[in-house]
CSV table of C-alpha atoms in Angstrom, one decimal:
chain,number,residue,atom,x,y,z
A,1,MET,CA,0.0,0.0,0.0
A,2,ARG,CA,2.9,2.3,0.9
A,3,LEU,CA,4.5,1.4,-2.5
A,4,VAL,CA,1.4,2.5,-4.3
A,5,SER,CA,1.1,5.8,-2.5
A,6,GLU,CA,4.7,6.6,-3.4
A,7,ARG,CA,4.2,5.8,-6.9
A,8,TRP,CA,1.2,8.0,-6.9
A,9,GLN,CA,3.1,10.9,-5.4
A,10,TRP,CA,5.9,10.5,-8.1
A,11,THR,CA,3.3,10.6,-10.8
A,12,VAL,CA,1.9,13.9,-9.5
A,13,ALA,CA,5.5,15.2,-9.1
A,14,LEU,CA,6.5,14.3,-12.7
A,15,PHE,CA,3.3,15.8,-13.9
A,16,PHE,CA,4.1,19.0,-12.1
A,17,ILE,CA,7.6,19.1,-13.7
A,18,CYS,CA,6.1,18.8,-17.1
A,19,SER,CA,3.5,21.4,-16.5
A,20,LEU,CA,6.3,23.9,-15.4
A,21,LEU,CA,8.3,23.0,-18.6
A,22,ASN,CA,5.3,23.6,-20.7
A,23,LEU,CA,4.6,26.9,-19.0
A,24,SER,CA,8.2,27.9,-19.6
A,25,PHE,CA,8.0,27.4,-23.3
A,26,ILE,CA,4.4,28.7,-24.0
A,27,PRO,CA,4.3,29.4,-27.7
A,28,ARG,CA,4.0,33.2,-28.2
A,29,ALA,CA,1.1,34.4,-30.3
A,30,SER,CA,2.2,35.7,-33.6
A,31,ALA,CA,1.0,39.2,-34.5
A,32,ASP,CA,-0.9,39.7,-37.6
A,33,GLY,CA,2.2,40.5,-39.7
A,34,GLY,CA,4.6,38.2,-38.1
A,35,ALA,CA,7.5,37.4,-40.6
A,36,PRO,CA,9.0,35.6,-42.3
A,37,ASN,CA,5.4,34.2,-42.6
A,38,LEU,CA,3.9,36.9,-44.5
A,39,ALA,CA,5.0,39.6,-47.1
A,40,TYR,CA,2.7,42.7,-48.1
A,41,VAL,CA,3.0,44.2,-51.5
A,42,SER,CA,1.2,47.3,-52.7
A,43,GLY,CA,0.0,48.4,-56.2
A,44,THR,CA,-1.4,44.9,-57.1
A,45,SER,CA,-4.8,44.5,-58.9
A,46,SER,CA,-6.7,44.3,-55.5
A,47,GLY,CA,-4.6,47.2,-53.9
A,48,ILE,CA,-2.5,45.1,-51.4
A,49,SER,CA,-1.7,41.4,-51.7
A,50,VAL,CA,-0.6,39.2,-48.8
A,51,ILE,CA,1.9,36.5,-49.6
A,52,ASP,CA,2.3,33.4,-47.3
A,53,VAL,CA,6.0,32.8,-47.6
A,54,GLY,CA,5.9,29.0,-46.7
A,55,GLN,CA,3.0,28.4,-49.2
A,56,ALA,CA,4.7,30.6,-51.9
A,57,LYS,CA,1.3,32.0,-53.0
A,58,VAL,CA,-1.1,35.0,-52.3
A,59,THR,CA,-3.4,33.9,-49.5
A,60,LYS,CA,-5.2,37.2,-48.9
A,61,THR,CA,-6.0,40.5,-50.7
A,62,ILE,CA,-6.9,43.8,-49.1
A,63,SER,CA,-9.0,46.1,-51.2
A,64,VAL,CA,-7.4,49.5,-51.0
A,65,LEU,CA,-8.3,52.5,-53.5
A,66,GLY,CA,-6.0,55.3,-54.4
A,67,ASP,CA,-3.2,53.5,-55.9
A,68,PRO,CA,-1.4,52.5,-52.6
A,69,HIS,CA,2.4,53.1,-52.7
A,70,THR,CA,4.4,53.0,-49.4
A,71,ILE,CA,3.0,50.5,-46.8
A,72,LEU,CA,4.4,50.0,-43.3
A,73,LEU,CA,3.6,47.8,-40.4
A,74,SER,CA,3.2,48.9,-36.7
A,75,GLN,CA,5.9,47.6,-34.2
A,76,ASP,CA,3.6,44.7,-33.3
A,77,GLY,CA,2.5,44.0,-36.8
A,78,GLY,CA,-1.2,44.6,-36.0
A,79,LEU,CA,-1.7,47.8,-38.0
A,80,LEU,CA,-0.9,48.4,-41.6
A,81,TYR,CA,-0.1,52.1,-42.6
A,82,VAL,CA,-0.9,52.8,-46.4
A,83,SER,CA,-0.3,55.9,-48.5
A,84,GLN,CA,-3.0,56.6,-51.1
A,85,PRO,CA,-1.6,59.4,-53.5
A,86,THR,CA,-4.5,59.7,-55.9
A,87,LEU,CA,-7.0,60.0,-53.1
A,88,GLY,CA,-4.7,62.5,-51.2
A,89,GLN,CA,-4.8,60.4,-48.0
A,90,VAL,CA,-3.1,58.1,-45.5
A,91,SER,CA,-5.1,55.2,-44.0
A,92,ILE,CA,-4.4,52.9,-41.2
A,93,LEU,CA,-5.9,49.3,-41.6
A,94,ARG,CA,-6.0,46.2,-39.3
A,95,ALA,CA,-3.4,43.9,-40.9
A,96,SER,CA,-5.4,40.8,-40.0
A,97,THR,CA,-8.6,41.8,-41.6
A,98,GLY,CA,-7.9,44.8,-43.8
A,99,ARG,CA,-10.6,46.7,-41.9
A,100,LEU,CA,-10.2,50.5,-41.9
A,101,PHE,CA,-8.9,51.7,-38.6
A,102,CYS,CA,-8.6,55.4,-39.4
A,103,THR,CA,-7.9,57.8,-42.2
A,104,VAL,CA,-6.7,61.4,-42.8
A,105,HIS,CA,-6.6,63.6,-45.9
A,106,LEU,CA,-3.3,65.3,-46.6
A,107,PRO,CA,-1.9,67.8,-49.3
A,108,GLY,CA,0.6,66.8,-51.9
A,109,LYS,CA,-0.6,63.4,-53.0
A,110,PRO,CA,1.1,61.5,-50.2
A,111,SER,CA,3.0,58.5,-51.4
A,112,LEU,CA,5.8,58.3,-48.9
A,113,LEU,CA,5.7,57.1,-45.3
A,114,ALA,CA,8.4,56.8,-42.5
A,115,ILE,CA,7.8,55.7,-38.9
A,116,ASP,CA,9.8,56.8,-35.9
A,117,THR,CA,9.3,53.8,-33.6
A,118,VAL,CA,11.0,55.5,-30.7
A,119,MET,CA,8.8,58.6,-30.6
A,120,ASN,CA,5.8,56.6,-32.1
A,121,ILE,CA,5.2,59.1,-34.8
A,122,LEU,CA,4.3,58.4,-38.6
A,123,TYR,CA,5.6,60.7,-41.2
A,124,ALA,CA,3.8,61.3,-44.6
A,125,ALA,CA,4.7,63.3,-47.7
A,126,GLY,CA,4.5,63.4,-51.4
A,127,SER,CA,5.8,65.0,-54.6
A,128,GLY,CA,2.9,67.3,-54.9
A,129,SER,CA,3.7,69.4,-51.8
A,130,ALA,CA,6.7,70.8,-49.9
A,131,LEU,CA,5.2,69.6,-46.5
A,132,VAL,CA,6.0,66.6,-44.3
A,133,THR,CA,3.1,65.7,-41.9
A,134,ALA,CA,3.6,64.1,-38.6
A,135,LEU,CA,0.8,61.8,-37.6
A,136,ASN,CA,-0.2,59.8,-34.4
A,137,PRO,CA,-0.1,56.2,-35.7
A,138,THR,CA,-2.8,55.1,-33.4
A,139,ASN,CA,-5.6,57.4,-34.5
A,140,CYS,CA,-4.4,59.4,-37.6
A,141,LYS,CA,-4.4,62.7,-35.7
A,142,ILE,CA,-2.0,65.4,-37.3
A,143,LEU,CA,0.7,66.4,-34.8
A,144,ASN,CA,3.0,68.7,-36.8
A,145,THR,CA,4.1,69.7,-40.1
A,146,PHE,CA,7.6,70.4,-41.6
A,147,GLU,CA,8.2,72.5,-44.6
A,148,VAL,CA,11.1,72.0,-47.1
A,149,ASN,CA,12.2,73.9,-50.3
A,150,GLY,CA,10.2,71.8,-52.9
A,151,PRO,CA,8.4,68.6,-53.6
A,152,VAL,CA,9.3,65.6,-51.3
A,153,TYR,CA,10.8,62.5,-53.1
A,154,GLY,CA,12.1,60.6,-50.1
A,155,LEU,CA,11.7,60.1,-46.3
A,156,ALA,CA,13.7,58.3,-43.7
A,157,ILE,CA,14.5,58.3,-39.9
A,158,ALA,CA,18.1,58.2,-38.7
A,159,PHE,CA,17.8,56.7,-35.1
A,160,ALA,CA,20.0,58.0,-32.3
A,161,ALA,CA,21.7,60.1,-34.8
A,162,GLY,CA,22.8,63.1,-32.6
A,163,SER,CA,22.3,65.1,-29.6
A,164,SER,CA,19.1,67.2,-29.4
A,165,ILE,CA,19.0,70.9,-28.2
A,166,ASN,CA,17.5,69.7,-24.9
A,167,GLY,CA,20.5,67.6,-24.1
A,168,GLY,CA,19.1,64.2,-24.9
A,169,VAL,CA,19.8,61.7,-27.8
A,170,SER,CA,17.4,62.4,-30.5
A,171,ASN,CA,16.4,60.8,-33.9
A,172,GLN,CA,16.5,62.7,-37.1
A,173,ILE,CA,14.0,63.2,-40.0
A,174,TRP,CA,15.7,63.1,-43.4
A,175,VAL,CA,13.8,64.6,-46.2
A,176,ALA,CA,14.7,64.5,-49.9
A,177,SER,CA,13.4,67.5,-51.9
A,178,THR,CA,14.2,69.1,-55.2
A,179,ASP,CA,17.9,69.7,-54.8
A,180,GLY,CA,18.8,68.9,-51.4
A,181,LEU,CA,18.3,66.9,-48.1
A,182,THR,CA,16.7,68.7,-45.2
A,183,ILE,CA,17.2,67.3,-41.7
A,184,PHE,CA,15.0,67.9,-38.7
A,185,ASP,CA,15.2,67.0,-35.0
A,186,ASP,CA,12.3,64.6,-34.1
A,187,GLN,CA,12.1,66.0,-30.6
A,188,THR,CA,12.3,69.7,-31.0
A,189,HIS,CA,11.1,69.8,-34.6
A,190,GLN,CA,13.8,72.3,-35.6
A,191,MET,CA,15.6,72.1,-38.9
A,192,LEU,CA,19.2,71.0,-38.3
A,193,GLY,CA,20.7,71.6,-41.8
A,194,VAL,CA,20.6,71.0,-45.4
A,195,VAL,CA,22.8,68.9,-47.6
A,196,PRO,CA,22.9,70.2,-51.3
A,197,PHE,CA,22.2,67.6,-53.8
A,198,PRO,CA,22.2,69.0,-57.4
A,199,ASP,CA,21.5,65.5,-58.8
A,200,GLY,CA,18.0,65.6,-57.1
A,201,PRO,CA,17.8,63.1,-54.3
A,202,GLN,CA,15.1,60.6,-54.2
A,203,TYR,CA,14.8,57.4,-52.1
A,204,LEU,CA,16.5,57.1,-48.8
A,205,SER,CA,17.7,54.3,-46.7
A,206,ILE,CA,19.5,54.7,-43.2
A,207,PRO,CA,20.8,51.4,-41.7
A,208,PRO,CA,22.5,51.2,-38.3
A,209,GLY,CA,25.8,53.0,-38.6
A,210,GLU,CA,27.0,56.4,-39.9
A,211,THR,CA,25.8,56.5,-43.5
A,212,VAL,CA,22.6,57.6,-45.3
A,213,TYR,CA,22.1,56.0,-48.7
A,214,VAL,CA,20.5,58.2,-51.4
A,215,THR,CA,19.3,57.3,-54.9
A,216,THR,CA,19.0,60.3,-57.3
A,217,ARG,CA,16.7,61.1,-60.1
A,218,ARG,CA,19.8,61.4,-62.3
A,219,GLY,CA,20.6,57.8,-61.9
A,220,SER,CA,23.2,57.4,-59.0
A,221,VAL,CA,23.4,56.0,-55.6
A,222,ASP,CA,25.3,58.2,-53.1
A,223,ALA,CA,26.5,57.8,-49.5
A,224,VAL,CA,26.1,60.7,-47.0
A,225,SER,CA,28.0,60.9,-43.7
A,226,LEU,CA,25.6,61.4,-40.8
A,227,LYS,CA,28.4,63.2,-38.9
A,228,THR,CA,30.1,65.4,-41.4
A,229,LYS,CA,27.3,65.4,-44.3
A,230,GLU,CA,30.1,64.6,-46.8
A,231,VAL,CA,28.6,63.0,-50.0
A,232,ARG,CA,30.4,60.3,-52.0
A,233,GLN,CA,29.0,58.5,-55.1
A,234,ILE,CA,28.8,54.7,-55.1
A,235,LEU,CA,26.9,53.8,-58.2
A,236,ASN,CA,25.7,55.5,-61.4
A,237,GLY,CA,24.1,54.8,-64.7
A,238,GLY,CA,20.9,53.1,-63.6
A,239,ILE,CA,17.3,53.9,-62.6
A,240,PHE,CA,17.2,52.9,-58.9
A,241,GLY,CA,14.1,52.0,-56.8
A,242,THR,CA,13.4,51.9,-53.0
A,243,MET,CA,16.2,50.2,-51.1
A,244,ASP,CA,16.4,48.1,-47.9
A,245,TYR,CA,19.2,46.9,-45.8
A,246,ASP,CA,20.3,43.8,-43.9
A,247,ALA,CA,20.3,44.9,-40.2
A,248,LEU,CA,22.8,42.2,-39.3
A,249,THR,CA,25.5,42.7,-42.0
A,250,GLY,CA,24.7,46.3,-42.9
A,251,GLU,CA,24.6,45.4,-46.6
A,252,VAL,CA,22.3,47.7,-48.7
A,253,TYR,CA,20.1,46.2,-51.3
A,254,VAL,CA,19.3,48.6,-54.4
A,255,PRO,CA,17.0,47.6,-57.1
A,256,ASP,CA,18.2,48.8,-60.6
A,257,GLU,CA,15.1,49.0,-62.9
A,258,GLN,CA,17.1,49.8,-66.0
A,259,HIS,CA,19.4,46.6,-65.9
A,260,GLN,CA,16.9,44.5,-64.0
A,261,VAL,CA,19.4,43.6,-61.2
A,262,LEU,CA,19.7,43.9,-57.6
A,263,ASN,CA,22.8,45.5,-56.3
A,264,VAL,CA,24.2,44.5,-52.9
A,265,LEU,CA,26.4,47.2,-51.5
A,266,SER,CA,28.9,46.6,-48.7
A,267,PRO,CA,28.4,49.0,-45.7
A,268,VAL,CA,30.2,52.3,-46.2
A,269,ASP,CA,31.6,54.6,-43.4
A,270,ILE,CA,32.7,57.6,-45.1
A,271,GLY,CA,36.1,58.9,-43.9
A,272,VAL,CA,37.0,55.4,-42.5
A,273,SER,CA,36.3,52.9,-45.3
A,274,ALA,CA,37.1,53.1,-48.9
A,275,ILE,CA,34.2,53.7,-51.2
A,276,PRO,CA,33.7,50.4,-53.2
A,277,ARG,CA,34.0,50.8,-57.0
A,278,LYS,CA,31.4,48.2,-57.7
A,279,PRO,CA,28.6,46.3,-55.8
A,280,GLU,CA,29.6,43.4,-53.6
A,281,GLN,CA,27.0,41.3,-55.5
A,282,VAL,CA,24.8,41.7,-58.6
A,283,ILE,CA,21.7,39.4,-58.6
A,284,HIS,CA,19.6,39.3,-61.8
A,285,THR,CA,16.0,39.7,-60.9
A,286,GLN,CA,14.3,38.2,-64.1
A,287,GLY,CA,12.0,41.3,-64.2
A,288,THR,CA,12.0,45.0,-63.5
A,289,PRO,CA,12.6,45.5,-59.7
A,290,GLU,CA,10.5,48.4,-58.2
A,291,SER,CA,11.3,47.7,-54.5
A,292,VAL,CA,13.0,45.2,-52.1
A,293,ALA,CA,12.4,44.2,-48.5
A,294,ILE,CA,14.7,42.3,-46.4
A,295,THR,CA,13.7,40.3,-43.3
A,296,SER,CA,15.3,41.4,-40.1
A,297,ASP,CA,16.8,38.0,-39.5
A,298,GLY,CA,18.9,38.6,-42.7
A,299,LEU,CA,17.8,35.3,-44.3
A,300,LEU,CA,15.2,36.3,-47.0
A,301,GLY,CA,14.6,39.0,-49.5
A,302,PHE,CA,11.5,40.0,-51.4
A,303,ILE,CA,11.6,41.9,-54.7
A,304,ALA,CA,8.5,43.6,-56.2
A,305,LEU,CA,8.7,43.3,-59.9
A,306,ARG,CA,6.9,45.8,-62.2
A,307,GLU,CA,5.6,42.8,-64.3
A,308,GLY,CA,3.0,41.9,-61.6
A,309,LYS,CA,5.3,39.4,-59.7
A,310,VAL,CA,7.2,39.1,-56.4
A,311,ALA,CA,10.3,37.1,-56.2
A,312,MET,CA,11.7,35.6,-53.0
A,313,LEU,CA,15.6,35.7,-52.6
A,314,ASP,CA,17.7,33.4,-50.4
A,315,LEU,CA,20.2,36.0,-49.0
A,316,ILE,CA,22.7,33.3,-47.9
A,317,ALA,CA,22.9,31.7,-51.3
A,318,HIS,CA,22.2,35.0,-53.2
A,319,ARG,CA,19.7,33.3,-55.5
A,320,LEU,CA,16.1,33.5,-56.4
A,321,VAL,CA,14.0,30.7,-54.9
A,322,TYR,CA,10.5,31.3,-56.5
A,323,THR,CA,8.2,34.1,-57.9
A,324,VAL,CA,4.6,34.7,-57.0
A,325,ASP,CA,2.0,36.2,-59.4
A,326,VAL,CA,0.3,39.3,-57.7
A,327,ALA,CA,-1.1,41.0,-60.8
A,328,GLY,CA,-1.1,44.8,-61.3
A,329,THR,CA,2.0,47.0,-61.0
A,330,PRO,CA,3.7,46.4,-57.6
A,331,HIS,CA,5.1,49.7,-56.0
A,332,PHE,CA,6.3,48.7,-52.6
A,333,ILE,CA,6.9,45.5,-50.5
A,334,ILE,CA,7.4,44.9,-46.8
A,335,THR,CA,7.6,41.9,-44.6
A,336,GLY,CA,6.3,41.5,-41.0
A,337,LEU,CA,8.4,41.7,-38.0
A,338,TYR,CA,10.8,38.9,-37.0
A,339,PRO,CA,10.6,37.4,-34.4
A,340,PRO,CA,6.9,37.9,-34.3
A,341,ALA,CA,5.4,40.2,-31.6
A,342,VAL,CA,3.3,39.0,-28.8
A,343,LEU,CA,0.7,41.8,-28.8
A,344,ASP,CA,-2.5,42.2,-30.6
A,345,ILE,CA,-3.9,45.7,-31.4
A,346,PRO,CA,-6.6,47.1,-29.0
A,347,THR,CA,-8.9,49.9,-29.8
A,348,PRO,CA,-7.2,53.4,-30.4
A,349,VAL,CA,-5.3,54.5,-27.2
A,350,SER,CA,-2.9,57.1,-26.2
A,351,ASN,CA,0.8,56.6,-27.0
A,352,ALA,CA,1.6,56.3,-23.3
A,353,THR,CA,-1.0,53.8,-22.7
A,354,SER,CA,0.1,51.6,-25.7
A,355,SER,CA,3.7,51.8,-24.7
A,356,GLN,CA,2.8,50.8,-21.0
A,357,GLN,CA,0.8,47.8,-22.3
A,358,THR,CA,3.6,46.6,-24.4
A,359,THR,CA,6.1,46.9,-21.6
A,360,LEU,CA,3.9,45.1,-19.0
A,361,LEU,CA,3.0,42.3,-21.2
A,362,ALA,CA,6.7,41.7,-22.1
A,363,MET,CA,7.6,41.9,-18.5
A,364,PHE,CA,4.9,39.4,-17.6
A,365,TRP,CA,6.1,36.6,-19.9
A,366,VAL,CA,9.8,37.2,-18.9
A,367,THR,CA,8.7,36.9,-15.3
A,368,VAL,CA,6.8,33.8,-15.9
A,369,PHE,CA,9.6,32.2,-17.9
A,370,PHE,CA,12.2,32.8,-15.3
A,371,ALA,CA,10.0,32.0,-12.3
A,372,SER,CA,9.2,28.6,-13.9
A,373,LEU,CA,12.8,28.0,-14.8
A,374,LEU,CA,13.9,28.8,-11.2
A,375,THR,CA,11.1,26.5,-9.7
A,376,ILE,CA,12.3,23.7,-11.9
A,377,ILE,CA,15.9,24.2,-10.9
A,378,ILE,CA,15.1,24.1,-7.1
A,379,VAL,CA,12.4,21.3,-7.2
A,380,THR,CA,13.9,18.8,-9.6
A,381,PRO,CA,17.0,17.8,-7.4
A,382,ILE,CA,14.7,17.3,-4.4
A,383,LEU,CA,12.3,15.2,-6.3
A,384,VAL,CA,15.2,13.1,-7.8
A,385,TRP,CA,16.8,12.7,-4.3
A,386,GLN,CA,13.5,11.4,-2.9
A,387,LEU,CA,13.0,9.0,-5.8
A,388,ARG,CA,16.4,7.6,-5.3
A,389,ARG,CA,15.7,7.2,-1.7
A,390,SER,CA,12.3,5.5,-2.4
A,391,LEU,CA,13.9,3.1,-4.9
A,392,LYS,CA,16.7,2.1,-2.4
A,393,ALA,CA,14.1,1.5,0.3
A,394,GLU,CA,12.0,-0.6,-2.0
A,395,HIS,CA,14.9,-2.6,-3.2
A,396,ARG,CA,15.8,-3.4,0.5
A,397,ARG,CA,12.4,-4.8,1.0
């Protein structure tokens, strides 16, 4: 009878250990745009098409009018930010359903978007106006406007790029206009300077580091030092689309529509490293590349092709894996966040509340994990010792 009782106790103990292990490794709920599961492409026949990477096909379409161009995802992948230049507006949609969250009408046929994830501000602009509009990305409310010297052709955020006037570390808003780059402080909203660009700056990409990459309307790719504002040319003789970078290696991927290739540029630090005379790699795209998106784990790339297709790229092997028909004329492509976020999007809330919810939920799961792990470390040796003691006693009997 005693032996049965002890065995029952050990059954309960083992169940307890397994439960703790399961609790420690609870699978996190993927956000709506968790990558590399999904890729979003604008300008398709429906407006926006969603590609399931694993299935290599379009699994959902989102009906969006206004010839959508730039599209971005919120930090948790729950909201999709969409520029609609022909309607003169920017809309925020729920990524999971495509349902309209909010919308705002803006001047200048806004086609460009950039998001400051630190200050939680969405910026929008277009080539029909000299204004850049700052928006609240949770309710479409206009927060501020910035004026430059001509139509806007490019937008990007330089994170922790310098010291603000109030003494803290600030991000910078870089704006490409007619013949120069205008720089603003994201905290004080003051203009920090202008970099002359007679070739006509267009698309911007600012990876971690000290360099801004700029395509020009005259067919070149230039590097600009964040510190000194010195400009050096890297490539010329092409028609270059929207760029992206590998956050792990610092490599910059530049689509060349004229030659139907994707140029891979080694990271440049002006004043420290030599400017490369040619791309590190040239990948033939089997179509006219308009835009490229690189997953943040540095494994996959997605190329939007003008011919109504999206090509998936294996970045390790630098080769195309497959193409997906999306129809229409793709303008822009993004992938969701990787690793996927835990959060889902609630109804519109203030920036402070949203940030607090994010922090508290993350802290909760971290606490659960380490508490479970600590319990296992303490309880397991005691249970093992008792088991060995019981087995020895049973053997003596």
